[in-house]
Coordinates of C-alpha atoms and ligand atoms in Angstrom, one line a residue:
X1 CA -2.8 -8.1 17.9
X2 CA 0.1 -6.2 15.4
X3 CA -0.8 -6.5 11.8
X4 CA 1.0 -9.0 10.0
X5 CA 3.0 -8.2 6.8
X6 CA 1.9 -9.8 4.3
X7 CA 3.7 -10.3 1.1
X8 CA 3.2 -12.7 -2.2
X9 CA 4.5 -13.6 -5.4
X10 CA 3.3 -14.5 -8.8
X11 CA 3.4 -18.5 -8.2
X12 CA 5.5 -19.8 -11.0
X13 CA 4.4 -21.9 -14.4
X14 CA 5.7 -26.0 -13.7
X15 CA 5.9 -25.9 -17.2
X16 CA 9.8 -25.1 -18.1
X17 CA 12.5 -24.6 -15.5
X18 CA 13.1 -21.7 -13.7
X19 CA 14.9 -18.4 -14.9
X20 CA 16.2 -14.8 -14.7
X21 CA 12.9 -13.5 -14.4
X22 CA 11.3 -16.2 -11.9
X23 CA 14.3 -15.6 -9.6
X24 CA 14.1 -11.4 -9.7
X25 CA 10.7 -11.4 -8.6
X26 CA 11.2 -14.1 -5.9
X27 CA 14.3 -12.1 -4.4
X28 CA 12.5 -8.9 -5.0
X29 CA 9.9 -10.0 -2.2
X30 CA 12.5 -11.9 -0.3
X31 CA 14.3 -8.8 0.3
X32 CA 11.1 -6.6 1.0
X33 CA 9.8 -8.9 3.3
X34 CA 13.6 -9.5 5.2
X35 CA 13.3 -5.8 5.4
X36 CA 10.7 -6.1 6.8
X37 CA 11.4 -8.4 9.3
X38 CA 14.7 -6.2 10.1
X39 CA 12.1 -3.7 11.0
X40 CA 10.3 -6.0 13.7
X41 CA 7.1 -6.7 12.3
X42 CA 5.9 -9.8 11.8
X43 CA 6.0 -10.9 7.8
X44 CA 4.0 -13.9 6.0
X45 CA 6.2 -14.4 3.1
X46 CA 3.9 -16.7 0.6
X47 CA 5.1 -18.0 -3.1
X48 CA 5.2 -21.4 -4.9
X49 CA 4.1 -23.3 -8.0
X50 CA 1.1 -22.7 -10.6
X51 CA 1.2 -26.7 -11.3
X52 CA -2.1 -26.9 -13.3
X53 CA -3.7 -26.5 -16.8
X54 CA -3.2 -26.6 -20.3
X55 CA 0.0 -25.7 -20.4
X56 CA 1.9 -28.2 -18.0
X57 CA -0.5 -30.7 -19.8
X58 CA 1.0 -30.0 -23.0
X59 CA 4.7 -29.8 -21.8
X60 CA 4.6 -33.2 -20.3
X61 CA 2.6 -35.5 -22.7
X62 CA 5.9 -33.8 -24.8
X63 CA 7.9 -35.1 -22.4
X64 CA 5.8 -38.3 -22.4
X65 CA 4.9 -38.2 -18.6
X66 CA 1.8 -37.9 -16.8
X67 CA 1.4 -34.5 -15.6
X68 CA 1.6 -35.3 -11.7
X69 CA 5.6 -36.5 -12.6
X70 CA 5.9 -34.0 -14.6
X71 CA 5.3 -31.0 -12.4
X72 CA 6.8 -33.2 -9.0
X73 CA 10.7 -32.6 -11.0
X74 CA 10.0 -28.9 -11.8
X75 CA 8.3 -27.9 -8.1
X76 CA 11.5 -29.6 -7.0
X77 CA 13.7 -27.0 -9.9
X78 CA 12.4 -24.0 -7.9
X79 CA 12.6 -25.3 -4.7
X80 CA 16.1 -26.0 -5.1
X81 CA 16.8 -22.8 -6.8
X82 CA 14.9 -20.3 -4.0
X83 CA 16.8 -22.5 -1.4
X84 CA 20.1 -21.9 -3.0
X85 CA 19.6 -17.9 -3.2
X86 CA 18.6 -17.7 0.4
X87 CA 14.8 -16.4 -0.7
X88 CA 12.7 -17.3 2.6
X89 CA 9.5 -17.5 2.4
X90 CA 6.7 -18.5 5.4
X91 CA 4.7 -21.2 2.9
X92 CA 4.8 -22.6 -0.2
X93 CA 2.1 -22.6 -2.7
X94 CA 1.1 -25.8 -4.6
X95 CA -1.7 -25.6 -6.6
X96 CA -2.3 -29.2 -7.2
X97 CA -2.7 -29.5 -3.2
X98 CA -5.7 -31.1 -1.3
X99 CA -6.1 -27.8 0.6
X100 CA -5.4 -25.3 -2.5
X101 CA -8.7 -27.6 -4.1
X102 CA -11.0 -27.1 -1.0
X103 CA -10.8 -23.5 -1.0
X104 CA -11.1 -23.3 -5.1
X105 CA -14.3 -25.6 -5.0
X106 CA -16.0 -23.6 -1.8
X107 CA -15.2 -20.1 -3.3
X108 CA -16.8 -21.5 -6.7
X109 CA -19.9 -23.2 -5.1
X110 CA -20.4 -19.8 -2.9
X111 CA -20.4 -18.1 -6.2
X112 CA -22.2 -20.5 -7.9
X113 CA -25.5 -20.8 -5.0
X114 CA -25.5 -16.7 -5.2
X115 CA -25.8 -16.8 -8.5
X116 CA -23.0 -15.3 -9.8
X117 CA -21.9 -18.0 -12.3
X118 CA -23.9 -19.5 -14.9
X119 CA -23.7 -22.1 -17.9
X120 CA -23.3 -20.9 -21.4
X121 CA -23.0 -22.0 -25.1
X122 CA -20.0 -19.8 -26.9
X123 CA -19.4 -21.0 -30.7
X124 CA -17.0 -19.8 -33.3
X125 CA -13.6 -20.4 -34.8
X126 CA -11.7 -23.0 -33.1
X127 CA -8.0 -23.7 -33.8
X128 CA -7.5 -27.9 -32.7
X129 CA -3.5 -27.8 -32.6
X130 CA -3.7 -25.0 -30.0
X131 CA -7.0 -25.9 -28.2
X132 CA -8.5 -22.5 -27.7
X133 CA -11.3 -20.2 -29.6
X134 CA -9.8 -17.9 -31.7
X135 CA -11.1 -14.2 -32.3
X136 CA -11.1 -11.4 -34.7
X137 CA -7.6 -10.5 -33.5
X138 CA -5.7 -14.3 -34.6
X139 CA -6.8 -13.2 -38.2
X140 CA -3.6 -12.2 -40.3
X141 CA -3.7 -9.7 -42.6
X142 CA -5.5 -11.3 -45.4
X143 CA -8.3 -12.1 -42.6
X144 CA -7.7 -15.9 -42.6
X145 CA -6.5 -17.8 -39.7
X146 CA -2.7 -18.6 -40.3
X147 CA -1.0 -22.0 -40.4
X148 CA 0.2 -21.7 -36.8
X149 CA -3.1 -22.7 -35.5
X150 CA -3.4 -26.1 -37.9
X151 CA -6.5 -27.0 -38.4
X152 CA -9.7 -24.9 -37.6
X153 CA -12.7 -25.8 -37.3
X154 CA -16.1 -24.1 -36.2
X155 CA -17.5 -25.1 -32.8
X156 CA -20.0 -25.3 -30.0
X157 CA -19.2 -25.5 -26.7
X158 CA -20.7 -24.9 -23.5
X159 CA -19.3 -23.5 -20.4
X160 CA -19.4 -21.9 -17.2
X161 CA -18.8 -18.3 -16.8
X162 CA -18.6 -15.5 -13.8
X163 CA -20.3 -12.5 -14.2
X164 CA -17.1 -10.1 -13.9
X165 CA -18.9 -7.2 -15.8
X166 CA -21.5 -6.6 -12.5
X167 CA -18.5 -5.6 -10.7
X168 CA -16.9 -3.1 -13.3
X169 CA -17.9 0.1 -12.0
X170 CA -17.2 -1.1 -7.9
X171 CA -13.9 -1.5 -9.4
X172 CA -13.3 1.8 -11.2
X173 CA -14.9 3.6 -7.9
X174 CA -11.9 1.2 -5.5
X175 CA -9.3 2.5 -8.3
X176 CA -10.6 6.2 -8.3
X177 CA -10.3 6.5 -4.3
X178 CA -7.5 4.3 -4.0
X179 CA -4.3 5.9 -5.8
X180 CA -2.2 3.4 -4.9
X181 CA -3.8 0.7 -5.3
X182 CA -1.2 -0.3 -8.1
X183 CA 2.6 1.0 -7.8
X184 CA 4.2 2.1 -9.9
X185 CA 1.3 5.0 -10.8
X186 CA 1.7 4.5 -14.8
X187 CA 0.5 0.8 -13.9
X188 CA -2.5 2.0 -12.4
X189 CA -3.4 4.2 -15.2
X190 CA -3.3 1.6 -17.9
X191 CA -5.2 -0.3 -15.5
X192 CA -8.3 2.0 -15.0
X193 CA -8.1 2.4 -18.9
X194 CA -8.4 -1.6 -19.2
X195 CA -11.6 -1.6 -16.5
X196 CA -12.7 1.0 -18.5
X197 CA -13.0 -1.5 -21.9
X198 CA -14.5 -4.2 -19.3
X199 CA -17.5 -5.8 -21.8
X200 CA -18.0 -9.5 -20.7
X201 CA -18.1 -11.8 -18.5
X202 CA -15.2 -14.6 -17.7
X203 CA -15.1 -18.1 -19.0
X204 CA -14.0 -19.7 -16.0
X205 CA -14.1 -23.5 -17.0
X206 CA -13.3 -26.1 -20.1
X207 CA -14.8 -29.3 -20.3
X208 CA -12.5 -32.5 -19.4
X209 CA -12.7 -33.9 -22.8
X210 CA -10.3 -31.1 -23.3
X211 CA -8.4 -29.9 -20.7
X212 CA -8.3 -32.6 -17.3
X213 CA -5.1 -31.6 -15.7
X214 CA -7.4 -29.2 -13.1
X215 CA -9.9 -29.0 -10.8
X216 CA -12.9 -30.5 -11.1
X217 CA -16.0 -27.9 -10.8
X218 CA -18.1 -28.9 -7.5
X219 CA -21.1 -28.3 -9.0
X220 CA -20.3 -30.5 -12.4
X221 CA -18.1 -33.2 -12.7
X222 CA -18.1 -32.8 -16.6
X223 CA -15.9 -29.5 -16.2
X224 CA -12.7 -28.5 -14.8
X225 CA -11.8 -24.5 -13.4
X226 CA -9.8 -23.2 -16.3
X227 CA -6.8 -20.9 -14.9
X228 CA -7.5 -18.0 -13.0
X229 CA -10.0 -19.1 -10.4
X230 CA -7.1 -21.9 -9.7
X231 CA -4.4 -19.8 -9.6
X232 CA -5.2 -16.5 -8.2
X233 CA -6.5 -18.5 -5.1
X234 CA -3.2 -19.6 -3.9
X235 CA -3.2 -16.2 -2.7
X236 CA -5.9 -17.2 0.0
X237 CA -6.4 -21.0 -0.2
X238 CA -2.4 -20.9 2.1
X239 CA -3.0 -18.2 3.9
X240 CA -5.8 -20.3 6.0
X241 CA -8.7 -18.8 3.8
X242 CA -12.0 -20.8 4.8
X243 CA -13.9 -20.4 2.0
X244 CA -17.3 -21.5 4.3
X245 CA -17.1 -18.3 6.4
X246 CA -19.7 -15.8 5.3
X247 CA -18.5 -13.1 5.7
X248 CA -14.9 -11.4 5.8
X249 CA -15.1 -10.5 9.7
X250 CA -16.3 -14.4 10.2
X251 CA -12.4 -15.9 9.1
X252 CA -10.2 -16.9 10.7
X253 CA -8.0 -14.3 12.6
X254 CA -4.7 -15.0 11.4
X255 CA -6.3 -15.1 7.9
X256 CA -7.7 -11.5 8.5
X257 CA -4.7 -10.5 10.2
X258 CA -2.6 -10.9 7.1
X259 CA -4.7 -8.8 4.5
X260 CA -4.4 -6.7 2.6
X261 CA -1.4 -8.8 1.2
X262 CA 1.5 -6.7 -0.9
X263 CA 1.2 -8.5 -4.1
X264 CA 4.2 -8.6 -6.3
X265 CA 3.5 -9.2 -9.9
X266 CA 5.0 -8.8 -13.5
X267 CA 3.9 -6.4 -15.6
X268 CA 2.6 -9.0 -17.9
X269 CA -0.1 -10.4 -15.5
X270 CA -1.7 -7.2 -14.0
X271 CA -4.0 -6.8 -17.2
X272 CA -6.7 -8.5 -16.9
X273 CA -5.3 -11.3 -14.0
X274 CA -4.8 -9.4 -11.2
X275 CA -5.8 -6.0 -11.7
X276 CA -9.2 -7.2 -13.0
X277 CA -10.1 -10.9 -12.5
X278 CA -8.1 -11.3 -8.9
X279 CA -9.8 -7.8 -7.4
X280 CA -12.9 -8.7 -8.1
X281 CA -13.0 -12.0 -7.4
X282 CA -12.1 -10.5 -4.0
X283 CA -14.5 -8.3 -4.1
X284 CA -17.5 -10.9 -5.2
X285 CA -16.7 -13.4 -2.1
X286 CA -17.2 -10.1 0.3
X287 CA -13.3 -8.6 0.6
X288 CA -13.9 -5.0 2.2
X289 CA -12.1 -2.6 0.3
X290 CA -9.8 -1.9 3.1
X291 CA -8.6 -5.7 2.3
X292 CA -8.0 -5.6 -1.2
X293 CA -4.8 -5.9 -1.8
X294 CA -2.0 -4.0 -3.5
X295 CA -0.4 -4.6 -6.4
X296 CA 3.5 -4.0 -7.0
X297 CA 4.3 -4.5 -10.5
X298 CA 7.5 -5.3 -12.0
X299 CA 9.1 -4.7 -14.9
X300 CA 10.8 -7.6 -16.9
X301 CA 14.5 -8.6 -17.9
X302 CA 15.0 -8.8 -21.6
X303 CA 18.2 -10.3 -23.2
X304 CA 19.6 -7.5 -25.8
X305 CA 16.3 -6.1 -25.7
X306 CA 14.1 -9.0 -26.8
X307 CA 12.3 -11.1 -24.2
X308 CA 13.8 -13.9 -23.3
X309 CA 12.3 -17.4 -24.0
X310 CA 12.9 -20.8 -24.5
X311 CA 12.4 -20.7 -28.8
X312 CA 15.1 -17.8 -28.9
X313 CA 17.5 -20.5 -26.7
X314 CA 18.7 -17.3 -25.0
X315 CA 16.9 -17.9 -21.0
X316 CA 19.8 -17.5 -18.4
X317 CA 19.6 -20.1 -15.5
X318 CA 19.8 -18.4 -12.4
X319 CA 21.2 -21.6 -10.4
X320 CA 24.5 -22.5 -12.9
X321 CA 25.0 -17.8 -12.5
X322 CA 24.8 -18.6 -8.3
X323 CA 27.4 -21.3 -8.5
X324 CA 29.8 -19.3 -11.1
X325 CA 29.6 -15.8 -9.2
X326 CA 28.4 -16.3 -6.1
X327 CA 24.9 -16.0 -4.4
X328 CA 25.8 -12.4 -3.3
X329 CA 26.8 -11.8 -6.7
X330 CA 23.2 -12.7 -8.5
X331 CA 21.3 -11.2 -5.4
X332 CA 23.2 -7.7 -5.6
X333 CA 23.0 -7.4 -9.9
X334 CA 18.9 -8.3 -9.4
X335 CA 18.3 -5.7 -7.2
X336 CA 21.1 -3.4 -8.0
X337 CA 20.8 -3.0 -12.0
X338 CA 16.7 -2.3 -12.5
X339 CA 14.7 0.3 -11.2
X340 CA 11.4 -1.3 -9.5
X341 CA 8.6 -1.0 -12.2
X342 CA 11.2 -0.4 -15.2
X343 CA 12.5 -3.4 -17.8
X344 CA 16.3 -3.5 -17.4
X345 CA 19.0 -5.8 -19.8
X346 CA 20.4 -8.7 -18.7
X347 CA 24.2 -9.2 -19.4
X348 CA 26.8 -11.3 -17.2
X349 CA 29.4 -8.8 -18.2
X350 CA 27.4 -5.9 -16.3
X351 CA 27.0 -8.7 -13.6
X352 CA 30.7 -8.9 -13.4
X353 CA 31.3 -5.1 -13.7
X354 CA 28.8 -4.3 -10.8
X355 CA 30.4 -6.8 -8.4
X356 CA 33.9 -5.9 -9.1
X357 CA 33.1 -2.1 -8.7
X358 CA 30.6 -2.2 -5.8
X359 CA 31.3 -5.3 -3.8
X360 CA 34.9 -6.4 -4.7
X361 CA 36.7 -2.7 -5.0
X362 CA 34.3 -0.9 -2.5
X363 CA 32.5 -2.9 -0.1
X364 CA 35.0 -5.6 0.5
X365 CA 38.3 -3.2 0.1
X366 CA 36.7 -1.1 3.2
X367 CA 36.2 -4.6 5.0
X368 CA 39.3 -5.8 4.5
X369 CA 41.7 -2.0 5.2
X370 CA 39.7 -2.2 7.9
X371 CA 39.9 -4.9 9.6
X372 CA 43.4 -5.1 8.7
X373 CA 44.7 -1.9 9.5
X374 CA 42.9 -2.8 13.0
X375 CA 44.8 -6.1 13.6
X376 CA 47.8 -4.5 12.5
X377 CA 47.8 -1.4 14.3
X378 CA 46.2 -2.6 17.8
X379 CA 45.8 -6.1 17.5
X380 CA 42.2 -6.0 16.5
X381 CA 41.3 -3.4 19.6
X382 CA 39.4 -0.3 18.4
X383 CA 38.5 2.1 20.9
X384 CA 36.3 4.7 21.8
X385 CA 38.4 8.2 21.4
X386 CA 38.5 11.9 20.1
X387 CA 35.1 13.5 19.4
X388 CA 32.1 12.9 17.1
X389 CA 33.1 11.6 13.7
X390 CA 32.3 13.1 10.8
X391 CA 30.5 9.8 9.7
X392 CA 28.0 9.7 12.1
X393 CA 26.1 12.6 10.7
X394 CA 26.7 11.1 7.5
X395 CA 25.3 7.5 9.0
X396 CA 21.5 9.5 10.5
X397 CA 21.2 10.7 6.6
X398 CA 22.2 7.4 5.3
X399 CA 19.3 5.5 7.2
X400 CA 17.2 8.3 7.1
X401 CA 17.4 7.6 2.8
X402 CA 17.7 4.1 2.7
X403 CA 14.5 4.0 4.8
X404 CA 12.4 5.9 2.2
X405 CA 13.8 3.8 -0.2
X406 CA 13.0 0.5 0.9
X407 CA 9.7 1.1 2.1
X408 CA 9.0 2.4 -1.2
X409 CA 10.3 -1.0 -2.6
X410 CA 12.8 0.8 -4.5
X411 CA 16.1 -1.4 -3.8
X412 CA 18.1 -0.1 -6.2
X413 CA 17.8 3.5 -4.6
X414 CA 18.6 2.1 -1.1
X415 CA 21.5 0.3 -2.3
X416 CA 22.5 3.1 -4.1
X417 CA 22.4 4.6 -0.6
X418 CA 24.6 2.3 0.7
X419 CA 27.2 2.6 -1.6
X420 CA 27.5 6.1 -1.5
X421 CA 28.5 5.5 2.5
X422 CA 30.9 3.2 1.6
X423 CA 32.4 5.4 -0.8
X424 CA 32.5 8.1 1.7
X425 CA 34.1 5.7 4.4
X426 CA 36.7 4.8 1.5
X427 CA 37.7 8.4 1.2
X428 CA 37.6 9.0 4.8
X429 CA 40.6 6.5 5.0
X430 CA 42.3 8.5 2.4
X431 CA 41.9 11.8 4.2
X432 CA 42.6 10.4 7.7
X433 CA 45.8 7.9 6.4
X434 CA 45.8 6.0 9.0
X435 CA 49.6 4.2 8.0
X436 CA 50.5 8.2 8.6
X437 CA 48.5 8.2 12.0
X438 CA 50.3 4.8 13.2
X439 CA 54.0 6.6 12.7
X440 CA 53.2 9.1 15.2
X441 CA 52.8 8.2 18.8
X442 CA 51.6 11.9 19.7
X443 CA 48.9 10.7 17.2
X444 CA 47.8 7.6 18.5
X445 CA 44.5 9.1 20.0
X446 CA 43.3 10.1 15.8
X447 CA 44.3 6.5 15.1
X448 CA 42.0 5.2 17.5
X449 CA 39.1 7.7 16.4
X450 CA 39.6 6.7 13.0
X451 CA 40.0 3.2 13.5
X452 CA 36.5 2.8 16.0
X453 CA 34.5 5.1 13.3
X454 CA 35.5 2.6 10.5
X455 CA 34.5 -0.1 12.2
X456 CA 31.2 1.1 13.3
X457 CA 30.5 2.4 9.9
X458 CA 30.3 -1.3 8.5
X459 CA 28.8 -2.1 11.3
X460 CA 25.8 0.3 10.0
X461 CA 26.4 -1.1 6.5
X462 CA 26.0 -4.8 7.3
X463 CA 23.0 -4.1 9.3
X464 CA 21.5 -1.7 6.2
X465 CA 22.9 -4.4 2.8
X466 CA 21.8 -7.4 5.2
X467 CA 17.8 -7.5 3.2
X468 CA 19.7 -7.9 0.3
X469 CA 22.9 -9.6 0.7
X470 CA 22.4 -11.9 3.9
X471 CA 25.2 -14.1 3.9
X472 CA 27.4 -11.0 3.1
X473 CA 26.7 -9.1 6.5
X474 CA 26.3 -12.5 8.9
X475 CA 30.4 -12.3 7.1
X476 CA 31.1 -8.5 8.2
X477 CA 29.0 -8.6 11.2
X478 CA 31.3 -11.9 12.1
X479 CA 34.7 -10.1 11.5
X480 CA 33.5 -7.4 13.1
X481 CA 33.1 -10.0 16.2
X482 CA 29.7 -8.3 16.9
X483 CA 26.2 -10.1 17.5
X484 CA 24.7 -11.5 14.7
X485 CA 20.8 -10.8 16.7
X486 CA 20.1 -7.6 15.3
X487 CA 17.0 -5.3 14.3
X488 CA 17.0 -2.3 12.0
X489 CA 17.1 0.0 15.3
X490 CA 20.8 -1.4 16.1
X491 CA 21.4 1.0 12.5
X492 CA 22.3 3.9 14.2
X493 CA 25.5 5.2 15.6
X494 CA 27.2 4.3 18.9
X495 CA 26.5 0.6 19.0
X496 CA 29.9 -1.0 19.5
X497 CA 31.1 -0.9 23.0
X498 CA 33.9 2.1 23.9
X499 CA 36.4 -1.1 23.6
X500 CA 36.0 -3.5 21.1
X501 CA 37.9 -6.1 19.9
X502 CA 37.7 -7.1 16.3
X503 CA 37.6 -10.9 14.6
X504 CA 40.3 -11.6 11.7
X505 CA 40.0 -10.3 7.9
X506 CA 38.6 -12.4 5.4
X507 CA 38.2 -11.6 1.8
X508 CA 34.8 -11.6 1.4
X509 CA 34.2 -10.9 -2.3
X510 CA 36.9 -12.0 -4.0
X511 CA 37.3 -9.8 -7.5
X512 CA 35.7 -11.8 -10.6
X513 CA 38.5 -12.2 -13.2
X514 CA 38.1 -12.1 -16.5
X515 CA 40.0 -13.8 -19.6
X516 CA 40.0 -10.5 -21.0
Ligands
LIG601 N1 1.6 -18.8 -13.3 C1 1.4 -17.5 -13.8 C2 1.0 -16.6 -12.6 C3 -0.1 -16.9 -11.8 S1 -0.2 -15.9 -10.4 C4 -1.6 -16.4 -9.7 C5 2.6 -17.0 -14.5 N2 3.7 -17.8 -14.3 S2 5.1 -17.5 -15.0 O1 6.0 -18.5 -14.6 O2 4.9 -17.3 -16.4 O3 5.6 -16.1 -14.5 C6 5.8 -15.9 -13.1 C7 6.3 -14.5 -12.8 O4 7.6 -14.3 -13.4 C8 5.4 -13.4 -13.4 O5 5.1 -12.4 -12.4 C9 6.1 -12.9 -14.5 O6 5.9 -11.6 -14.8 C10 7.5 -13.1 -14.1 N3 8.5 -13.1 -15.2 C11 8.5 -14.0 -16.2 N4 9.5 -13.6 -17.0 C12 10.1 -12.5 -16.6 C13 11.2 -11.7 -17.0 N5 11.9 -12.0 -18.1 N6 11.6 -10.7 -16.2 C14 11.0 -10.5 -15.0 N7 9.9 -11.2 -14.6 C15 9.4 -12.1 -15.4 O7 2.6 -16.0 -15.1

């Protein structure tokens, strides 16, 4: 049986609505994994919703709620949104599910029978407004606790805890003969350091007189699992994990079949989360190396260079963007204006600037000469004539790049790609002036070579931009008048028939105008 593709997400917070940020990553792995799919294999796209803990409990007694209301409207926020930007996924994470809970309590009692969790008493400093211990590094400057964490108190408390430090030096060995385990490489450097400074062990419950918006330990009823052991196992509790096999070889196949998963994360969750807690918790339920997964990190979007969050008032709603600009529009700035691993700046100016330039003036202008030149000049016939065009060649190097590109995640590049063809095909009508061709009837052969080269071209180009802008080449591939049943092997020259005859032009991105 062929290997399955297996890509995830960060499953996002129900505790505020959806952003920027939430929707890059989301069609960041939409478009790997359509890629992917354009490339025959078979794909398991998984994301969803982190719906537990202190958090979400905290947001909705705000909101006067219970939590279970609370976090139904929210799921329903990114539901709505992924649906409205086309990201597909295979299955949706929630955490607060009967079958995420089975697989958190059987991983825990595994770990718990072998031994590898144990009760203990932590006291110290403990700030009551925020609920959490504080440490060394909450003390200001003149080494008291400040007034953002109200009153403090010193306290005992007992909890569970998994011993993560017994697994420190498997890690650094996986990291030292696995280079990329992490991409991009300066991610898995600051990683190894952070392995490196590994000293305890991980507190991996609270008690329910605190925190009981979670699940409930199986071993005692008093606690529930605090974070990480609840969400880092949506990665595994839907994928058909079944946490009472033994052993790895002993799940299920289509489980098995799936790892290792590409994981795509922020850059503010791969230390300690995933890089530390989520490998090794892999490892300590009997992963094999060879199933560990890999780790893709992102960088962020900041606003003007500061992050963006809901104090500052400046988060930019991804759904009310969509419904100004257009779908395409949002899709194409995501994956267009940040380098994969890098931070880029948000501005709906650029947004506007990119899709005018790229997709309005270039994409859409080719479309549109096209097509019309086609309709105008032979009724929407092209045909097969003359020799090899000069974009052909052009068309084996465009794949061959866009290829390297995308399977080294790196969308921008292989739009980049793209858009240098489409510049090329732009100039190609300026060279061959076709309106020049179409006065000449002992030229009529040059018009058809032209013509049937240009409309190949975008056939190439809606087949290579169709990861990333789907309803954009289902719209070319339909004025073309050619299947819309098509595999990344169909990207390569001579596909249209000798005689072909074209569908009717269609602005398809209409320019954005400004006021000013
Ligand atoms: N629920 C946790 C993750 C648990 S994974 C087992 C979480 N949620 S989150 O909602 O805060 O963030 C979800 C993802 O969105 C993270 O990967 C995070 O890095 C990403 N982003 C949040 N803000 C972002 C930007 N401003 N820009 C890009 N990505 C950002 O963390």
């Amino acid at each position: 049986m062929s290997k399955t593709f297996f890509i995830t997400t960060a499953i996002d917070y129900t505790n505020s609505p959806p952003h920027i940020g939430h929707a890059y990553e989301k069609v960041l792995a939409d478009v790997i994994a359509r890629y992917h799919r354009l490339k025959g294999e078979s794909v398991f796209f998984l994301t969803g919703v982190d719906q537990h803990g202190q958090k979400v409990q905290q947001s909705a007694a705000k909101a006067g709620v219970a939590p279970a209301e609370f976090v139904k409207g929210l799921t329903q926020q990114f539901k709505d949104l992924w649906k409205k930007l086309d990201v597909k996924y295979d299955e949706w994470a929630e955490t607060i599910s009967l079958r995420h809970k089975k697989v958190v309590q059987g991983m825990l009692q595994r770990l718990f029978d072998e031994g590898q969790i144990y009760k203990d008493k932590q006291s110290g400093y403990y700030s009551v407004r925020q609920e959490q211990f504080l440490t060394d590094k909450e003390r200001g400057p003149d080494g008291e606790f400040g007034p953002e964490w109200g009153q403090v108190e010193f306290r005992e408390e007992e909890n569970y805890y998994f011993k993560l430090s017994r697994h420190k030096e498997w890690l650094l060995r996986y990291l030292d003969n696995h280079k990329d385990a992490v991409i991009p490489d300066f991610r898995q450097t600051e990683l190894r350091n952070a392995v490196e400074r590994i000293g305890g062990d991980l507190c991996i419950s609270r008690p329910k007189t605190r925190l009981d918006w979670g699940i409930e330990l199986p071993f005692d009823k008093d606690f529930v699992t605090y974070v990480w052991f609840d969400a880092l196992t949506n990665y595994i509790s839907f994928a058909d994990y079944d946490p009472a096999a033994s052993t790895f070889n002993l799940q299920p196949s289509a489980f098995r079949d799936r790892w290792p998963a590409l994981q795509i994360i922020g850059k503010d969750i791969l230390v300690p989360a995933h890089g530390i807690y989520w490998l090794i918790m892999l490892h300590a339920v009997g992963f094999p190396d060879e199933a560990i997964p890999q780790l893709l990190v992102h960088g962020w979007w900041n606003i003007s260079g500061t992050k963006m969050s809901k104090s500052l008032g400046n988060v930019v709603d991804p759904s009310i963007l969509a419904d100004k600009y257009s779908v395409e529009a949002v899709r194409y700035y995501l994956m267009s204006d940040i380098a994969t691993g890098r931070d880029a700046d948000f501005s709906e100016e650029r947004l506007i600037e990119r899709y005018n330039a790229d997709l309005a003036n270039n994409l859409g202008n080719l479309l549109n000469r096209t097509l019309n030149m086609a309709v105008r000049y032979r009724d929407g016939l092209v045909k097969q004539a003359g020799g090899d065009s000069p974009l052909a060649a052009q068309v084996v190097d465009l794949v061959r790049s866009y290829n390297a590109a995308m399977t080294a995640h790196e969308i921008h590049a292989g739009l980049e790609k793209i858009g240098g063809f489409v510049t090329a095909c732009n100039t190609y009508i300026e060279m061959a002036a076709p309106w020049k061709l179409a006065k000449d009837p002992a030229r009529a052969e040059a018009l058809d070579h032209t013509l049937f080269a240009l409309a190949e071209s975008l056939r190439v180009i809606a087949i290579l931009v169709s990861p990333i802008l789907p309803k954009a080449a289902h719209g070319i591939l339909y004025q073309l008048n050619w299947s819309n049943d098509y595999a990344l092997s169909d990207a390569k020259w001579g596909g249209l028939p000798s005689k072909h005859q074209l569908g009717n032009p269609v602005p398809l991105f209409p320019r954005i105008e400004t006021s000013t």
